[in-house]
Tab-separated table of N, CA, C and O in Angstrom:
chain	number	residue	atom	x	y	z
D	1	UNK	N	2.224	-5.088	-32.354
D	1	UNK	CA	3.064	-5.540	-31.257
D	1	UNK	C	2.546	-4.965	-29.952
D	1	UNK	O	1.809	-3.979	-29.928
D	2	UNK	N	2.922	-5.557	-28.955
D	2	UNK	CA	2.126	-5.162	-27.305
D	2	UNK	C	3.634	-5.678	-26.634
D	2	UNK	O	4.160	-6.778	-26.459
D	3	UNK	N	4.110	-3.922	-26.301
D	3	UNK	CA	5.360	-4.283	-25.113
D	3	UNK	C	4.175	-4.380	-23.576
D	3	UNK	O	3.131	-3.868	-23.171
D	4	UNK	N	5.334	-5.525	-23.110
D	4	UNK	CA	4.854	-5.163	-21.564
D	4	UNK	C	6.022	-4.915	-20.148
D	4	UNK	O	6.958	-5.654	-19.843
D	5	UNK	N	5.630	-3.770	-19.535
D	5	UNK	CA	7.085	-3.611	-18.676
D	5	UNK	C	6.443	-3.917	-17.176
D	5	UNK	O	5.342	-3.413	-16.953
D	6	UNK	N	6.980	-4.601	-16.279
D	6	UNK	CA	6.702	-5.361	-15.282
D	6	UNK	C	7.662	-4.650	-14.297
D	6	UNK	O	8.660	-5.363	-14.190
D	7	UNK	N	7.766	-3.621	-13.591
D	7	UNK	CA	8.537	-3.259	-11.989
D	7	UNK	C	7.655	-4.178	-10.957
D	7	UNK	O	6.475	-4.314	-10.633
D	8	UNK	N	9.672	-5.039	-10.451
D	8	UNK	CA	9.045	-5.698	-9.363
D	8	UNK	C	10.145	-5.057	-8.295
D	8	UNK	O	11.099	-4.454	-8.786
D	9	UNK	N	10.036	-5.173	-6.765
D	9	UNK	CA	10.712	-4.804	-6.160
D	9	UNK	C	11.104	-6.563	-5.179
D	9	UNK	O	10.120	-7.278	-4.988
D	10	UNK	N	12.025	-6.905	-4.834
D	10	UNK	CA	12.154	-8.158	-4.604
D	10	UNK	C	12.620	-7.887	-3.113
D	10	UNK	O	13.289	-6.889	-2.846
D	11	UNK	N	12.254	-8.783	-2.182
D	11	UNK	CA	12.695	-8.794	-0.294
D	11	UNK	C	13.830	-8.448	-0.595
D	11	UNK	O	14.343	-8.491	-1.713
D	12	UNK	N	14.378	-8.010	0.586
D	12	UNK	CA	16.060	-8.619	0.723
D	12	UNK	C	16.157	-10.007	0.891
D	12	UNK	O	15.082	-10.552	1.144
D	13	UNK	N	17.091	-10.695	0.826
D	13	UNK	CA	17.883	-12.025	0.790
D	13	UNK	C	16.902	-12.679	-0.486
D	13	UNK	O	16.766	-13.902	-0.487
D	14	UNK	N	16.523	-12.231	-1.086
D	14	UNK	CA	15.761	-12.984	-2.311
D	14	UNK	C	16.319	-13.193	-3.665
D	14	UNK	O	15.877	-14.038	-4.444
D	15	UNK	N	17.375	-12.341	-3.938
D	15	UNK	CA	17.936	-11.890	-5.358
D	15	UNK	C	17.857	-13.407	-6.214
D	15	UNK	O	17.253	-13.687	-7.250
D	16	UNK	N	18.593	-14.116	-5.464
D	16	UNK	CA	18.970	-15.402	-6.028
D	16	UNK	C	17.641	-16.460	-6.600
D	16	UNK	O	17.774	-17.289	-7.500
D	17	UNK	N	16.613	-16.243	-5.982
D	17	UNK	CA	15.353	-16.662	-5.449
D	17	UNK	C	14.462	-16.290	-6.830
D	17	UNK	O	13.861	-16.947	-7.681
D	18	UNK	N	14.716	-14.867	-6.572
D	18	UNK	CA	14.109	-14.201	-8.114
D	18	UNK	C	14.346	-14.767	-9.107
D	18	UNK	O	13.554	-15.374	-9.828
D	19	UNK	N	16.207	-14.522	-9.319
D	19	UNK	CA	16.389	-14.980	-10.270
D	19	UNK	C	16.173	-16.066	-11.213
D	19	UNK	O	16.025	-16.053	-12.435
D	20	UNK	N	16.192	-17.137	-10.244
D	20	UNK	CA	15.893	-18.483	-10.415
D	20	UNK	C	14.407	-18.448	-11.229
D	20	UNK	O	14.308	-18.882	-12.377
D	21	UNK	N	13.487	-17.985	-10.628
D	21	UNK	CA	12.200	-18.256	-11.151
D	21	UNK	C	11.915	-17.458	-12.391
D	21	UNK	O	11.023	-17.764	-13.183
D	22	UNK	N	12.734	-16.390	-12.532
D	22	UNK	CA	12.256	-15.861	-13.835
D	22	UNK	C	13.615	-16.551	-14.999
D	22	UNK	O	13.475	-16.504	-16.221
D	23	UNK	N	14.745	-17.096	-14.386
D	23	UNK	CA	15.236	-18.140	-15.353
D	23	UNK	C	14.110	-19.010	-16.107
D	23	UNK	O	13.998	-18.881	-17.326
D	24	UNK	N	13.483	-19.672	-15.576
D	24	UNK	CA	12.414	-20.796	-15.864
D	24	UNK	C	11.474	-20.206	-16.787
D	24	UNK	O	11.009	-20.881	-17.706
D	25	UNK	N	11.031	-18.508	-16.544
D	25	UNK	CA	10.442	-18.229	-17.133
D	25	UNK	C	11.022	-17.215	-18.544
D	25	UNK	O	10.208	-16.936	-19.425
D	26	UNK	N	12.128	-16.838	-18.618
D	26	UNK	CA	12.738	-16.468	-19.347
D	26	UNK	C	12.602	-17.634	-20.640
D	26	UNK	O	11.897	-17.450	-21.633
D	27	UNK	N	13.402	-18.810	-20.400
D	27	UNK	CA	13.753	-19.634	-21.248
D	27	UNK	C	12.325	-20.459	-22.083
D	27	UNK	O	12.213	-20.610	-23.299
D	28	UNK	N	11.440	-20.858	-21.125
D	28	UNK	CA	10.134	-20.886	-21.805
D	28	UNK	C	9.284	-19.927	-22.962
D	28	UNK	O	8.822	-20.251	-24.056
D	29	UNK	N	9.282	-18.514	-22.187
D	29	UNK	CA	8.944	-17.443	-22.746
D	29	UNK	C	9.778	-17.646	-24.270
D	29	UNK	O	9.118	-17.546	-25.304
D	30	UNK	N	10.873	-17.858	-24.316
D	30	UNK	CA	11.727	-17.356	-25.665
D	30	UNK	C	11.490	-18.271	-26.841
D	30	UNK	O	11.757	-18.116	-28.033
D	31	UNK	N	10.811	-19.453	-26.069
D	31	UNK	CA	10.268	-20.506	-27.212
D	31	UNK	C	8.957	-20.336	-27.551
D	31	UNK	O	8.395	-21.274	-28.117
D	32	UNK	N	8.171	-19.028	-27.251
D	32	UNK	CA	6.738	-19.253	-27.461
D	32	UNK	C	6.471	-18.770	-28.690
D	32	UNK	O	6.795	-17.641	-28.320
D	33	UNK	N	6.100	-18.559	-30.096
D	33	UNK	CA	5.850	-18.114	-31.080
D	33	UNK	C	5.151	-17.058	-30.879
D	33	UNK	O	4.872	-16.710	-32.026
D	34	UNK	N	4.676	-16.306	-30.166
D	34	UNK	CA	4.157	-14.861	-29.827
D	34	UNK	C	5.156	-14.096	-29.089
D	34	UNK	O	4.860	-12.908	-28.967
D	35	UNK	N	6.375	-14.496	-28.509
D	35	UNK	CA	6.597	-13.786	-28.181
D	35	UNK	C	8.264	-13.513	-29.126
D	35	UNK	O	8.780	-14.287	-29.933
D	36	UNK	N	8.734	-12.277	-28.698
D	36	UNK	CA	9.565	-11.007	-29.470
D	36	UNK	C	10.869	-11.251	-28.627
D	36	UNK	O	11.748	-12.004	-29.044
D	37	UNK	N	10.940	-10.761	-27.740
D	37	UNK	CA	11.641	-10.153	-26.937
D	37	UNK	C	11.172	-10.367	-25.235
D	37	UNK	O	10.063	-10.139	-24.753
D	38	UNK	N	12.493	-10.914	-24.482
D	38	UNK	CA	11.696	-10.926	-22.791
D	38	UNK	C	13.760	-10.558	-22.448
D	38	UNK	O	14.804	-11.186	-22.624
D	39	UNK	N	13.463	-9.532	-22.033
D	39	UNK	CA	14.565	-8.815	-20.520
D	39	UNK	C	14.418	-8.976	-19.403
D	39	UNK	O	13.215	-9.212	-19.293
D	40	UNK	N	14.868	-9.009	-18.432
D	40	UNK	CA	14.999	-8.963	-17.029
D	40	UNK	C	15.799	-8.064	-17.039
D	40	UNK	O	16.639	-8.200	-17.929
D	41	UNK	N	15.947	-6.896	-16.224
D	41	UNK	CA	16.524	-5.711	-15.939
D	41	UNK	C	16.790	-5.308	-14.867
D	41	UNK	O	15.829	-4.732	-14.358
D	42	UNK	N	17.636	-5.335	-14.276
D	42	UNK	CA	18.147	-4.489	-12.798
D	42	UNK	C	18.392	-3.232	-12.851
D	42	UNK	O	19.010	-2.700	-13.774
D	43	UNK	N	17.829	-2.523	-11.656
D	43	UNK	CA	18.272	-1.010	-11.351
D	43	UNK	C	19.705	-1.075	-10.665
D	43	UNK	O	19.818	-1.648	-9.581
D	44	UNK	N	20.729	-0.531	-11.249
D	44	UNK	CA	22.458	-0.379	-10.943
D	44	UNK	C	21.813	0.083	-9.544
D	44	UNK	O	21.874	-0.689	-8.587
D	45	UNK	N	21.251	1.225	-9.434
D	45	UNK	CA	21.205	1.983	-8.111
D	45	UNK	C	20.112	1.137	-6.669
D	45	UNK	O	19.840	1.431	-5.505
D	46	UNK	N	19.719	-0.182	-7.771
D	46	UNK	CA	18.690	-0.348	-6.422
D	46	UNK	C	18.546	-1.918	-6.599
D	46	UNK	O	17.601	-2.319	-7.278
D	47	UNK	N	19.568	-2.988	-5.937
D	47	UNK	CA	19.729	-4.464	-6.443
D	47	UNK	C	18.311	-5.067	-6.218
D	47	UNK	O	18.205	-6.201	-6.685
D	48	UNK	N	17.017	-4.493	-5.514
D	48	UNK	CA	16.118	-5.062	-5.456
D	48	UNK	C	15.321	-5.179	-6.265
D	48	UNK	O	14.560	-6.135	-6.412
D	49	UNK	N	15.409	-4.001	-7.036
D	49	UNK	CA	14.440	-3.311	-8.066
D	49	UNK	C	14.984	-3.669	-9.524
D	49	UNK	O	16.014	-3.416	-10.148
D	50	UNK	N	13.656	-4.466	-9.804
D	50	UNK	CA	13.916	-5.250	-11.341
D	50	UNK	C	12.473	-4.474	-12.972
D	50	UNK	O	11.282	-4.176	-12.887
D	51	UNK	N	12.973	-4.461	-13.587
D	51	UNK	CA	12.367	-4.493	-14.934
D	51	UNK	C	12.078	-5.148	-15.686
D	51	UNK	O	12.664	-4.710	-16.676
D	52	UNK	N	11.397	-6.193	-16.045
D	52	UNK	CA	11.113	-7.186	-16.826
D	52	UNK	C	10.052	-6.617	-18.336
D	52	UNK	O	8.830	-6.475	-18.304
D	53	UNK	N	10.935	-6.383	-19.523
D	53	UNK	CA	10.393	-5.666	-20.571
D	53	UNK	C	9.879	-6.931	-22.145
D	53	UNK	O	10.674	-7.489	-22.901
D	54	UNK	N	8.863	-6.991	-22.163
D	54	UNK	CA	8.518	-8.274	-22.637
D	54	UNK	C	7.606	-7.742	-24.052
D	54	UNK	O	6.537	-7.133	-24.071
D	55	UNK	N	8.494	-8.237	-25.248
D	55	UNK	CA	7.633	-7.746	-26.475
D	55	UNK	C	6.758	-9.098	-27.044
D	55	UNK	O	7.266	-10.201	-27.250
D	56	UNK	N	5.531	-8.801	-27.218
D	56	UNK	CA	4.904	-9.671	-27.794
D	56	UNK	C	4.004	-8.964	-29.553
D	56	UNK	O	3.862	-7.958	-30.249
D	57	UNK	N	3.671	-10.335	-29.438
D	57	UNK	CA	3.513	-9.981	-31.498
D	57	UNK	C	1.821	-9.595	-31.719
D	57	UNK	O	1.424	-9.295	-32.845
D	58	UNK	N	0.805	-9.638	-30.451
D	58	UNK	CA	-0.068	-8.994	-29.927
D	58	UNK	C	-0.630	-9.584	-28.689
D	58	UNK	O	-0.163	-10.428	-27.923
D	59	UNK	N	-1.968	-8.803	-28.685
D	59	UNK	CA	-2.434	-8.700	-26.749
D	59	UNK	C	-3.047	-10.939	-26.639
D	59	UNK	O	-3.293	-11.855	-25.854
D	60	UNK	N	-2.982	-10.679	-27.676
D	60	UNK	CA	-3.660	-12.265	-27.566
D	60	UNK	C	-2.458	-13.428	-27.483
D	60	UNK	O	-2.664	-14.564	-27.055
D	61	UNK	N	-1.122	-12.928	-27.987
D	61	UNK	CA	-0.157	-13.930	-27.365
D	61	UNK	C	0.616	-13.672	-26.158
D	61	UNK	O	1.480	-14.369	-25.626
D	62	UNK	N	0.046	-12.305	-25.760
D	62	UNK	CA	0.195	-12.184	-24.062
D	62	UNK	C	-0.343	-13.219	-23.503
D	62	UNK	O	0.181	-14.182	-22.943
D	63	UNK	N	-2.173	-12.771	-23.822
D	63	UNK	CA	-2.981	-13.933	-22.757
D	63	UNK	C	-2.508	-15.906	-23.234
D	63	UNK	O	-2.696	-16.881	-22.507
D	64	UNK	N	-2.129	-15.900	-24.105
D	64	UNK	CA	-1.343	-17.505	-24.523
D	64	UNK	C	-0.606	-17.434	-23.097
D	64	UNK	O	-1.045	-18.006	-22.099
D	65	UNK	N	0.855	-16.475	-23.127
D	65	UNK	CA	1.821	-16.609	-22.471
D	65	UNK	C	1.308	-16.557	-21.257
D	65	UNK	O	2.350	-16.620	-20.605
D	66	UNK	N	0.499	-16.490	-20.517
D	66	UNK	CA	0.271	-16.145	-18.749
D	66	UNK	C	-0.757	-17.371	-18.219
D	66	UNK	O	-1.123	-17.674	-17.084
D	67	UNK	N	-1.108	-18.029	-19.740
D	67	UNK	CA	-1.625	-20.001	-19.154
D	67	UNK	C	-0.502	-20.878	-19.409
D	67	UNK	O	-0.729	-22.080	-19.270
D	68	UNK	N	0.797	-20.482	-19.793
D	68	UNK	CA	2.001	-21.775	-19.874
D	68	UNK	C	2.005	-21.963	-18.045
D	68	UNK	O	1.660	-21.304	-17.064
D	69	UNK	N	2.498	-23.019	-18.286
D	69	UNK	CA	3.327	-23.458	-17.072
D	69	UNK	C	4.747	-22.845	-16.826
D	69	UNK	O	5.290	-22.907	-15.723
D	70	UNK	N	5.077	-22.497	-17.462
D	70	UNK	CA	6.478	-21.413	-16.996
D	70	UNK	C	6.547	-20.414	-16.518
D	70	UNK	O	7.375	-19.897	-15.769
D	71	UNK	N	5.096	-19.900	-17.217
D	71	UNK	CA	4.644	-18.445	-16.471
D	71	UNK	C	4.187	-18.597	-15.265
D	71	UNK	O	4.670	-18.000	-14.302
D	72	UNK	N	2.889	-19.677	-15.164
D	72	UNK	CA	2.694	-20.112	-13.681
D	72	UNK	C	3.417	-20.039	-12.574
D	72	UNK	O	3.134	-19.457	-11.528
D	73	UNK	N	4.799	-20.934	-12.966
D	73	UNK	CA	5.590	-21.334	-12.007
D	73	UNK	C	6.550	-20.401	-11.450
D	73	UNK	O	7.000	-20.531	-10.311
D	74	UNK	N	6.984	-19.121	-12.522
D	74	UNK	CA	7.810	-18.732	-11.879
D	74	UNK	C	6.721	-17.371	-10.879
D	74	UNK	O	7.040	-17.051	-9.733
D	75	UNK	N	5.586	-16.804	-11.545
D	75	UNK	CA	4.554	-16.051	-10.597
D	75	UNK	C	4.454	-17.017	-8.905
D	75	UNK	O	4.763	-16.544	-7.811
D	76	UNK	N	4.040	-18.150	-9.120
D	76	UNK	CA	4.083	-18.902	-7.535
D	76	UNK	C	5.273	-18.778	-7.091
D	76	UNK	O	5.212	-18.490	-5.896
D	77	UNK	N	6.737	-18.878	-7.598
D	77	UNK	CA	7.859	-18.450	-6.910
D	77	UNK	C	7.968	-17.256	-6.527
D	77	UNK	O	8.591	-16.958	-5.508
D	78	UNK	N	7.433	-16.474	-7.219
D	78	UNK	CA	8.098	-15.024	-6.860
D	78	UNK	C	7.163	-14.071	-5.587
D	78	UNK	O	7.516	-13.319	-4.678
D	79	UNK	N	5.522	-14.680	-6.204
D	79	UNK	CA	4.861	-13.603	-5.279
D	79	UNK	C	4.949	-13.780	-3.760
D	79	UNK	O	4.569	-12.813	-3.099
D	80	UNK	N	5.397	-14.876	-3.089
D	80	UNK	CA	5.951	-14.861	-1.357
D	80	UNK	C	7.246	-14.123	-1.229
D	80	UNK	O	7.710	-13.869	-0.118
D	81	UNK	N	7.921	-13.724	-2.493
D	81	UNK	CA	9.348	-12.852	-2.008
D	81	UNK	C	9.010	-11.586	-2.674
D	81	UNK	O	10.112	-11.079	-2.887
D	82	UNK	N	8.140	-10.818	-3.106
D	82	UNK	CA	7.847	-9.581	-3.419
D	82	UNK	C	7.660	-8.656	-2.111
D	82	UNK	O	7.025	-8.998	-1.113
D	83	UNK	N	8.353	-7.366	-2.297
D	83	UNK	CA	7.930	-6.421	-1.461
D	83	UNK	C	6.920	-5.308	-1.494
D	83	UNK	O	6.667	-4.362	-0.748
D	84	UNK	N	6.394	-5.797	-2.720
D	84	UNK	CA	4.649	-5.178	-2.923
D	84	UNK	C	4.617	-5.570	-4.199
D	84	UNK	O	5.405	-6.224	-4.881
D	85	UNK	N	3.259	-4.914	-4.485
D	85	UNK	CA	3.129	-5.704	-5.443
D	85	UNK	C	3.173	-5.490	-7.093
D	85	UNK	O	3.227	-4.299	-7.401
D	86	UNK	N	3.159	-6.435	-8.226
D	86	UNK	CA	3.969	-6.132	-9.454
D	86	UNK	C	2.933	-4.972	-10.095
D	86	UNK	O	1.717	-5.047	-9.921
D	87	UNK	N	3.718	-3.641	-11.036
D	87	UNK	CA	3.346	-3.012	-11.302
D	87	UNK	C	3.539	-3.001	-12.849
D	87	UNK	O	4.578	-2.594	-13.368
D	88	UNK	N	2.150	-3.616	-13.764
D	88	UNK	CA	2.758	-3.284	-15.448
D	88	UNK	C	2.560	-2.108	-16.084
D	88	UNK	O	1.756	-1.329	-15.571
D	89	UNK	N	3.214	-1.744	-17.272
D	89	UNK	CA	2.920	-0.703	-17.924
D	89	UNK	C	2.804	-1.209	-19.400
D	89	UNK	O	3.701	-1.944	-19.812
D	90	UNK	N	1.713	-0.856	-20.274
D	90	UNK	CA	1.505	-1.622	-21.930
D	90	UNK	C	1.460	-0.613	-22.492
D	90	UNK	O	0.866	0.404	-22.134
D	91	UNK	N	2.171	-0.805	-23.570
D	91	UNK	CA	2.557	-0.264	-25.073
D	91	UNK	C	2.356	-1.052	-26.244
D	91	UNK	O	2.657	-2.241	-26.344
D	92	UNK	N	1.682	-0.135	-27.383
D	92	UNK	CA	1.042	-0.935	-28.307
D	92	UNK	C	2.289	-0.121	-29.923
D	92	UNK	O	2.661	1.030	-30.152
D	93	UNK	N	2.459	-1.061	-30.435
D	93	UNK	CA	3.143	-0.141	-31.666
D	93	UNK	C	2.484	-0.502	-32.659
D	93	UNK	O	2.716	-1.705	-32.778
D	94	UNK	N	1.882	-0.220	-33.350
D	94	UNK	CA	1.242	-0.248	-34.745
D	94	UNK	C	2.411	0.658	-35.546
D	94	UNK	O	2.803	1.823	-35.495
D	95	UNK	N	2.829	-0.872	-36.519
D	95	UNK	CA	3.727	-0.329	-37.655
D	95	UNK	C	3.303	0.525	-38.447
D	95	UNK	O	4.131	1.347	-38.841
D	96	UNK	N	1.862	0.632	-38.960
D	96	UNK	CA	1.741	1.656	-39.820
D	96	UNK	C	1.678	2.985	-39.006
D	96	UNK	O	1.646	4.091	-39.546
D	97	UNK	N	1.668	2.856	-38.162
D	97	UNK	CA	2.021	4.577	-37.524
D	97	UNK	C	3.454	4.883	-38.330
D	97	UNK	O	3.734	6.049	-38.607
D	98	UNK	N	4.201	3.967	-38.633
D	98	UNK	CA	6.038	4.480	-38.998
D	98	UNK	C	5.983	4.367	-40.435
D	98	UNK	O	6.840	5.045	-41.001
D	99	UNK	N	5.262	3.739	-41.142
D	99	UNK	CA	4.999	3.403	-42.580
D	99	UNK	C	4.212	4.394	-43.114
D	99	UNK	O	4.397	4.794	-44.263
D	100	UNK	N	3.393	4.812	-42.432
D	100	UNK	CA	2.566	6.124	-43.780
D	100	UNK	C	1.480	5.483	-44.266
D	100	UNK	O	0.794	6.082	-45.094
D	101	UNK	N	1.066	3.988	-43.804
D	101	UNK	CA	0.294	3.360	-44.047
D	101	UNK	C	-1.460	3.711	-43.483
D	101	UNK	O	-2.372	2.943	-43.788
């Protein structure tokens, strides 16, 4: 498995803007057969500041997921309302690390 965590920080007057585009990409994402798990996450303390925590089933149905058109579309929405720019962080879990395998 390959988590991926995405901090974005979004303009002001954008919230709605955001949201919208990672709707599009949320709902696509959840139909892709590589992928696990996709969050969108808000910081309580900071309405700009988002988390987007995305499990995939490995690094190769990442690169699937970032040629859909859902992914496309909502990246062209979002990157004119970003207030810098997106920062990921990757995590790899290999089950047999927990198995003894």
């Amino acid at each position: 498995m390959l988590i991926q965590m995405v901090s974005i920080n979004v303009k002001p007057g954008h919230i709605e803007e955001f949201l919208e585009a990672f709707r599009i990409n949320y709902e696509g994402t959840r139909l892709e057969p590589g992928n696990l798990r996709f969050d969108v996450l808000r910081n309580p303390d900071d309405e700009h500041s988002f988390v987007v925590y995305e499990v995939f089933k490995s690094s190769d149905a990442l690169d699937e997921h970032r040629k859909t058109p859902h992914y496309r579309e909502c990246v062209r929405r979002i990157d004119p309302i970003l207030a810098g720019p997106r920062t990921k962080t990757f995590y790899k879990v290999e089950m047999a690390d927990f198995l003894g395998a």
